[in-house]
DNA sequence: GTCTATAAACGGATAGAC
DNA sequence: GTCTATCCGTTTATAGAC
């Protein structure tokens, strides 16, 4: 069982390149050179570049969702939130990459409609998960959330996505957990 | 005095295109078609595409700084903050564009060093201004800022940048003022 | 499945006429 | 300053051999 199929390698490199340089910042040639194949071989798996993009986005969404849902549901809200933020921080520290959805959302006007919808789905799913955790936190009293939890969840996810961007910009991964300060009643 | 010089038009379209599609998402041809000139004329003003980019980024920084510093320094901290967020919201509502610095930071790896530094400058200046306002707010008691003001300022600017991205993604400008909820003690 | 070969358009960029 | 003309590498994509 070799998971390092050509198709897998293509998608891995494509995802990384989007996160580093954006959708318009890489070409089939880049990927072909990295893997050691010809660009025509990539077209065999993904006839158009947009096909590759959509496949990468959907795979990213599925994997991220699985990772989020792997967070122990029996945890307290503040522990869930810490685990969630730590997930982002760990991913960033290992790869120096921002979220795929954020990278693509920045160049929204140059993306096909189905990809835009897929990006909305990623944002929506994360905001929804966060809103539920915040609501739990309010119930428990483990989190300090002023105002509407839905609003706070959207704001928090935006902050997290934005902090990944600045963590890379300033080469400082500590920025990723900055948003915890406001919502955690206990100091770290 | 016609400010609609060719140079001005080139820079206007370049800025808009970066904000909409990213640096790698437009070409001299796009701009030339929009203005009704030839690409060689653009090269007369900006020999390389990177020259154009740097000029656009620096102009954007200068104008944004001027607008921020035009906020009445005698205002209370919460009024300053509302004015600052409203500035973002108004700009977005008129143009449907995210911040130039955020658009570029998303494709960081494909940008020249001097542009990266300029983007850092934009982030740094905004974070610094916000930190001072938050500090004033803590002194006055007009803002609710738990923990370190520097950390809160960075987190807040990240949230603001991220909210512009989602405002565009979901076509909903209300998201931009979401972050005010957490920090304003008075409800809107 | 991967290759060679090729097409056709696009990209940034330059030289030189007007 | 703007144009025409041109260069040359890149990019996406296809046809067909192996």
Coordinates of C-alpha atoms (C1' of nucleotides) in Angstrom, one line a residue:
Chain A
X1 CA 0.0 0.0 0.0
X2 CA 1.9 3.0 -1.2
X3 CA 0.1 6.2 -0.5
X4 CA 2.8 8.1 -2.3
X5 CA 1.1 7.7 -5.6
X6 CA 1.7 10.3 -8.3
X7 CA -1.8 11.7 -7.7
X8 CA -1.1 12.1 -4.0
X9 CA 2.2 13.8 -4.6
X10 CA 0.7 16.3 -7.1
X11 CA -2.0 17.2 -4.6
X12 CA 0.5 17.6 -1.7
X13 CA 2.7 20.0 -3.7
X14 CA -0.3 21.9 -5.1
X15 CA -1.7 22.5 -1.6
X16 CA 1.6 23.7 -0.3
X17 CA 2.2 25.9 -3.2
X18 CA -1.2 27.5 -2.9
X19 CA -0.6 28.2 0.8
X20 CA 2.8 29.7 0.1
X21 CA 2.2 31.6 -3.2
X22 CA -1.5 31.5 -4.0
X23 CA -3.3 29.9 -6.8
X24 CA -1.9 32.2 -9.4
X25 CA 1.6 31.8 -8.0
X26 CA 2.5 28.3 -9.2
X27 CA 2.3 26.3 -12.4
X28 CA 2.1 22.7 -13.5
X29 CA 5.8 23.1 -14.4
X30 CA 6.6 23.8 -10.8
X31 CA 4.9 20.6 -9.6
X32 CA 6.4 18.5 -12.4
X33 CA 9.9 19.7 -11.6
X34 CA 9.4 18.9 -7.9
X35 CA 8.1 15.3 -8.5
X36 CA 10.2 14.6 -11.5
X37 CA 7.5 14.0 -14.1
X38 CA 6.2 15.9 -17.1
X39 CA 3.4 18.5 -17.0
X40 CA 1.4 16.3 -19.4
X41 CA 1.3 13.6 -16.7
X42 CA -0.3 16.0 -14.3
X43 CA -3.0 16.8 -16.9
X44 CA -3.7 13.1 -17.0
X45 CA -4.9 13.3 -13.3
X46 CA -6.2 16.8 -13.4
X47 CA -7.1 17.9 -17.0
X48 CA -7.5 21.6 -15.9
X49 CA -5.7 23.5 -13.2
X50 CA -9.1 24.3 -11.7
X51 CA -9.8 20.6 -11.3
X52 CA -6.6 20.2 -9.3
X53 CA -7.6 23.2 -7.1
X54 CA -11.0 21.9 -6.3
X55 CA -9.7 18.5 -5.4
X56 CA -7.1 20.0 -3.1
X57 CA -9.6 22.3 -1.4
X58 CA -12.1 19.5 -0.8
X59 CA -9.5 17.1 0.5
X60 CA -8.2 19.9 2.8
X61 CA -11.8 20.5 4.1
X62 CA -12.4 16.9 4.8
X63 CA -9.1 16.4 6.7
X64 CA -9.5 19.5 8.7
X65 CA -13.0 18.6 9.7
X66 CA -11.9 15.2 10.8
X67 CA -9.1 16.7 12.9
X68 CA -11.5 19.2 14.6
X69 CA -14.1 16.5 15.3
X70 CA -11.3 14.4 16.8
X71 CA -11.2 16.9 19.7
X72 CA -12.6 15.1 22.7
X73 CA -16.2 16.2 23.0
X74 CA -16.2 15.6 26.7
X75 CA -13.6 18.3 27.3
X76 CA -14.5 21.7 28.9
X77 CA -15.1 24.5 26.4
X78 CA -11.8 26.3 27.3
X79 CA -9.9 23.0 26.9
X80 CA -11.5 22.5 23.5
X81 CA -10.6 26.0 22.5
X82 CA -7.0 25.6 23.6
X83 CA -6.8 22.4 21.7
X84 CA -8.3 24.0 18.6
X85 CA -5.9 26.9 18.7
X86 CA -3.0 24.6 19.4
X87 CA -3.9 22.6 16.3
X88 CA -3.5 25.7 14.2
X89 CA -0.3 26.6 16.0
X90 CA 1.2 23.1 15.5
X91 CA 0.3 23.0 11.9
X92 CA 1.9 26.4 11.3
X93 CA 5.0 25.5 13.3
X94 CA 5.6 22.4 11.3
X95 CA 4.9 23.9 7.9
X96 CA 5.1 27.7 8.0
X97 CA 1.9 27.7 6.1
X98 CA -1.3 29.7 6.5
X99 CA -4.8 28.1 6.1
X100 CA -5.5 27.0 2.6
X101 CA -8.9 28.7 2.7
X102 CA -7.4 32.0 3.8
X103 CA -4.8 31.9 1.1
X104 CA -7.5 31.4 -1.5
X105 CA -10.0 33.9 -0.1
X106 CA -7.4 36.6 -0.6
X107 CA -7.5 36.2 -4.3
X108 CA -11.2 35.5 -4.5
X109 CA -12.0 37.3 -7.8
X110 CA -9.7 35.0 -9.7
X111 CA -11.3 31.7 -8.5
X112 CA -14.1 29.7 -10.1
X113 CA -17.5 29.6 -8.5
X114 CA -17.3 26.1 -7.1
X115 CA -14.0 26.8 -5.4
X116 CA -15.5 29.9 -3.8
X117 CA -18.4 27.8 -2.4
X118 CA -15.9 25.3 -1.1
X119 CA -14.0 28.0 0.7
X120 CA -17.3 29.4 2.2
X121 CA -18.0 25.9 3.5
X122 CA -14.6 25.7 5.3
X123 CA -15.2 29.1 6.9
X124 CA -18.8 28.2 7.8
X125 CA -17.9 24.8 9.4
X126 CA -15.2 26.3 11.6
X127 CA -17.3 29.3 12.7
X128 CA -20.1 26.9 13.5
X129 CA -17.9 24.6 15.6
X130 CA -16.5 27.6 17.4
X131 CA -19.9 29.0 18.1
X132 CA -21.0 25.8 19.8
X133 CA -17.8 25.7 21.9
X134 CA -18.3 29.3 23.0
X135 CA -21.9 28.6 23.9
X136 CA -20.7 25.7 26.0
X137 CA -18.2 28.0 27.6
X138 CA -20.8 30.5 28.5
X139 CA -23.0 27.7 30.0
X140 CA -20.1 26.3 32.0
X141 CA -18.6 29.7 32.9
X142 CA -15.2 28.5 31.6
X143 CA -15.0 31.2 28.9
X144 CA -15.6 35.0 29.0
X145 CA -17.7 35.8 25.9
X146 CA -19.4 39.2 25.9
X147 CA -22.3 39.5 23.5
X148 CA -23.6 37.1 20.9
X149 CA -21.7 33.8 20.6
X150 CA -22.2 33.6 16.9
X151 CA -20.7 37.1 16.4
X152 CA -17.8 36.2 18.8
X153 CA -17.2 32.9 16.9
X154 CA -17.0 34.6 13.5
X155 CA -14.7 37.3 15.0
X156 CA -12.5 34.7 16.6
X157 CA -12.1 32.6 13.5
X158 CA -11.2 35.8 11.5
X159 CA -8.6 36.6 14.2
X160 CA -7.2 33.1 14.0
X161 CA -6.9 33.2 10.2
X162 CA -5.4 36.7 10.4
X163 CA -2.9 35.7 13.1
X164 CA -1.6 32.9 10.9
X165 CA -0.9 35.5 8.2
X166 CA 1.0 37.7 10.6
X167 CA 2.7 34.8 12.3
X168 CA 4.3 34.1 8.9
X169 CA 4.8 37.7 8.0
X170 CA 6.8 38.4 11.2
X171 CA 8.1 34.8 11.6
X172 CA 6.6 34.6 15.1
X173 CA 4.3 31.6 15.9
X174 CA 3.4 33.1 19.3
X175 CA 0.9 35.4 17.6
X176 CA -1.4 32.5 16.9
X177 CA -2.6 32.0 20.5
X178 CA -2.9 35.8 21.1
X179 CA -6.7 35.6 20.8
X180 CA -7.0 33.2 23.7
X181 CA -6.0 36.1 26.1
X182 CA -9.3 37.9 25.6
X183 CA -11.6 34.9 26.1
X184 CA -9.9 32.8 28.8
X185 CA -10.6 33.9 32.3
X186 CA -7.6 32.1 33.7
X187 CA -4.2 33.3 32.8
X188 CA -1.7 31.0 31.1
Chain B
X1 CA -4.3 70.2 -12.6
X2 CA -5.4 66.9 -13.9
X3 CA -4.6 64.2 -11.3
X4 CA -5.9 61.6 -13.8
X5 CA -2.5 61.2 -15.3
X6 CA -1.6 57.9 -16.9
X7 CA 0.7 57.1 -14.0
X8 CA -2.1 57.7 -11.6
X9 CA -4.5 55.5 -13.5
X10 CA -2.0 52.7 -13.8
X11 CA -1.5 52.8 -10.0
X12 CA -5.2 52.9 -9.3
X13 CA -6.0 49.9 -11.4
X14 CA -2.9 48.0 -10.1
X15 CA -4.0 48.5 -6.5
X16 CA -7.5 47.4 -7.2
X17 CA -6.4 44.4 -9.1
X18 CA -4.0 43.3 -6.3
X19 CA -6.8 43.6 -3.8
X20 CA -9.2 41.6 -6.0
X21 CA -6.9 39.0 -7.5
X22 CA -3.5 39.2 -5.9
X23 CA -0.2 40.2 -7.3
X24 CA 0.1 37.1 -9.5
X25 CA -3.5 37.5 -10.7
X26 CA -3.1 40.4 -13.1
X27 CA -0.8 41.5 -15.9
X28 CA 0.3 44.6 -17.6
X29 CA -2.1 43.6 -20.4
X30 CA -5.1 43.8 -18.0
X31 CA -4.2 47.4 -17.0
X32 CA -3.4 48.4 -20.6
X33 CA -6.8 47.2 -21.7
X34 CA -8.6 49.0 -18.9
X35 CA -6.9 52.4 -19.6
X36 CA -6.7 52.1 -23.3
X37 CA -2.9 52.2 -23.7
X38 CA -0.2 49.7 -24.7
X39 CA 1.7 47.6 -22.2
X40 CA 5.0 49.3 -23.3
X41 CA 3.6 52.6 -22.0
X42 CA 3.2 51.1 -18.6
X43 CA 6.8 49.9 -18.8
X44 CA 7.8 53.5 -19.4
X45 CA 6.5 54.5 -15.9
X46 CA 7.3 51.2 -14.2
X47 CA 10.0 49.3 -16.0
X48 CA 9.4 46.1 -13.9
X49 CA 6.2 44.8 -12.4
X50 CA 7.9 44.8 -9.0
X51 CA 8.5 48.5 -9.4
X52 CA 4.8 49.1 -9.9
X53 CA 4.0 46.9 -6.9
X54 CA 6.3 48.7 -4.6
X55 CA 5.0 52.1 -5.6
X56 CA 1.4 51.0 -5.0
X57 CA 2.2 49.6 -1.6
X58 CA 4.1 52.7 -0.5
X59 CA 1.4 55.0 -1.7
X60 CA -1.2 52.9 0.1
X61 CA 0.7 53.0 3.3
X62 CA 1.1 56.7 3.2
X63 CA -2.5 57.4 2.5
X64 CA -3.8 55.0 5.1
X65 CA -1.5 56.4 7.7
X66 CA -2.7 59.9 6.9
X67 CA -6.3 58.8 7.3
X68 CA -5.6 57.1 10.6
X69 CA -3.8 60.1 11.9
X70 CA -6.7 62.3 10.9
X71 CA -8.7 60.6 13.6
X72 CA -9.2 63.3 16.3
X73 CA -6.6 62.7 19.0
X74 CA -8.8 64.3 21.6
X75 CA -11.5 61.6 21.3
X76 CA -12.0 59.0 23.9
X77 CA -10.4 55.6 23.2
X78 CA -13.7 53.9 22.4
X79 CA -14.7 56.7 20.0
X80 CA -11.3 56.4 18.2
X81 CA -11.7 52.7 17.9
X82 CA -15.2 53.0 16.5
X83 CA -13.9 55.6 14.0
X84 CA -11.1 53.3 13.0
X85 CA -13.3 50.3 12.4
X86 CA -15.8 52.4 10.6
X87 CA -13.0 53.6 8.3
X88 CA -12.4 50.0 7.4
X89 CA -16.1 49.3 6.9
X90 CA -16.7 52.4 4.8
X91 CA -13.7 51.6 2.5
X92 CA -15.0 48.0 2.1
X93 CA -18.5 49.1 1.4
X94 CA -17.5 51.5 -1.3
X95 CA -15.0 49.2 -3.0
X96 CA -15.7 45.6 -1.9
X97 CA -11.9 45.3 -1.5
X98 CA -9.8 43.9 1.3
X99 CA -6.7 45.6 2.7
X100 CA -3.9 45.7 0.2
X101 CA -1.4 44.5 2.8
X102 CA -3.5 41.5 3.7
X103 CA -4.0 40.5 0.0
X104 CA -0.2 40.6 -0.5
X105 CA 0.6 38.9 2.8
X106 CA -1.4 35.9 1.6
X107 CA 1.0 35.3 -1.2
X108 CA 4.1 36.2 0.7
X109 CA 6.5 33.7 -0.8
X110 CA 6.1 35.1 -4.3
X111 CA 7.0 38.7 -3.3
X112 CA 10.3 40.5 -3.4
X113 CA 12.0 41.4 -0.1
X114 CA 11.4 45.1 -0.2
X115 CA 7.7 44.6 -0.7
X116 CA 7.6 42.2 2.3
X117 CA 9.2 44.8 4.4
X118 CA 6.7 47.4 3.3
X119 CA 3.9 45.1 4.2
X120 CA 5.4 44.5 7.6
X121 CA 5.5 48.3 8.0
X122 CA 1.8 48.6 7.3
X123 CA 1.0 45.9 9.8
X124 CA 3.4 47.3 12.4
X125 CA 2.0 50.9 12.1
X126 CA -1.6 49.8 12.6
X127 CA -0.8 47.5 15.5
X128 CA 1.1 50.3 17.2
X129 CA -1.7 52.8 16.7
X130 CA -4.2 50.3 18.1
X131 CA -2.0 49.5 21.1
X132 CA -1.9 53.2 22.0
X133 CA -5.6 53.5 21.7
X134 CA -6.2 50.4 23.8
X135 CA -3.8 51.7 26.5
X136 CA -5.8 54.9 26.5
X137 CA -9.0 52.9 26.8
X138 CA -7.7 51.0 29.8
X139 CA -6.6 54.3 31.5
X140 CA -10.0 55.9 30.8
X141 CA -12.0 52.8 31.5
X142 CA -13.8 53.2 28.2
X143 CA -12.6 49.9 26.9
X144 CA -12.5 46.4 28.2
X145 CA -9.1 45.0 27.4
X146 CA -8.1 41.8 29.4
X147 CA -4.3 41.1 29.5
X148 CA -1.5 42.8 27.6
X149 CA -2.6 45.7 25.3
X150 CA 0.1 44.9 22.8
X151 CA -1.1 41.4 22.4
X152 CA -4.7 42.6 22.3
X153 CA -3.8 45.2 19.6
X154 CA -2.1 42.5 17.4
X155 CA -5.0 40.2 17.8
X156 CA -7.5 42.9 17.0
X157 CA -5.8 44.0 13.8
X158 CA -5.6 40.3 12.7
X159 CA -9.3 40.0 13.4
X160 CA -10.0 43.2 11.4
X161 CA -8.0 42.0 8.5
X162 CA -9.6 38.6 8.7
X163 CA -13.1 40.1 8.9
X164 CA -12.5 42.0 5.7
X165 CA -11.7 38.7 4.0
X166 CA -14.9 37.1 5.3
X167 CA -17.0 40.2 4.6
X168 CA -16.1 39.8 1.0
X169 CA -16.3 36.0 1.0
X170 CA -19.9 36.1 2.4
X171 CA -20.8 39.5 0.9
X172 CA -21.7 40.8 4.3
X173 CA -20.1 44.0 5.5
X174 CA -21.6 43.7 9.0
X175 CA -18.8 41.3 9.9
X176 CA -16.3 44.1 10.0
X177 CA -17.5 45.6 13.2
X178 CA -17.9 42.2 14.9
X179 CA -14.7 42.6 16.9
X180 CA -16.0 45.8 18.6
X181 CA -18.5 43.6 20.6
X182 CA -15.8 42.1 22.8
X183 CA -14.0 45.3 23.7
X184 CA -16.7 47.9 24.0
X185 CA -18.3 47.8 27.5
X186 CA -21.3 49.7 26.2
X187 CA -23.7 47.8 23.8
X188 CA -24.5 49.3 20.4
Chain C
dG1 C1' 0.4 6.0 -16.8
dT2 C1' 4.0 8.5 -18.7
dC3 C1' 6.3 10.2 -22.4
dT4 C1' 7.4 13.4 -26.7
dA5 C1' 5.9 16.9 -29.4
dT6 C1' 3.4 20.6 -30.3
dA7 C1' 0.0 24.2 -30.2
dA8 C1' -1.7 28.8 -29.1
dA9 C1' -2.1 32.2 -26.0
dC10 C1' 0.0 34.9 -22.4
dG11 C1' 3.8 37.0 -19.7
dG12 C1' 7.3 40.5 -18.8
dA13 C1' 10.4 43.2 -21.1
dT14 C1' 13.1 46.0 -24.7
dA15 C1' 14.5 48.8 -29.1
dG16 C1' 13.5 52.3 -31.7
dA17 C1' 10.2 55.3 -34.6
dC18 C1' 7.2 59.2 -34.0
Chain D
dG1 C1' 5.0 59.9 -23.7
dT2 C1' 3.1 56.7 -26.6
dC3 C1' 3.3 53.7 -30.2
dT4 C1' 4.8 49.5 -33.3
dA5 C1' 7.3 45.6 -33.5
dT6 C1' 9.5 42.1 -31.6
dC7 C1' 11.9 38.8 -28.3
dC8 C1' 11.7 34.9 -25.7
dG9 C1' 10.5 32.2 -21.9
dT10 C1' 6.1 30.5 -19.6
dT11 C1' 1.7 28.5 -19.2
dT12 C1' -2.2 25.7 -20.0
dA13 C1' -3.6 22.2 -22.7
dT14 C1' -4.0 18.4 -26.4
dA15 C1' -2.7 14.5 -29.6
dG16 C1' -0.7 10.4 -30.0
dA17 C1' 3.4 7.1 -29.4
dC18 C1' 5.1 3.8 -26.1

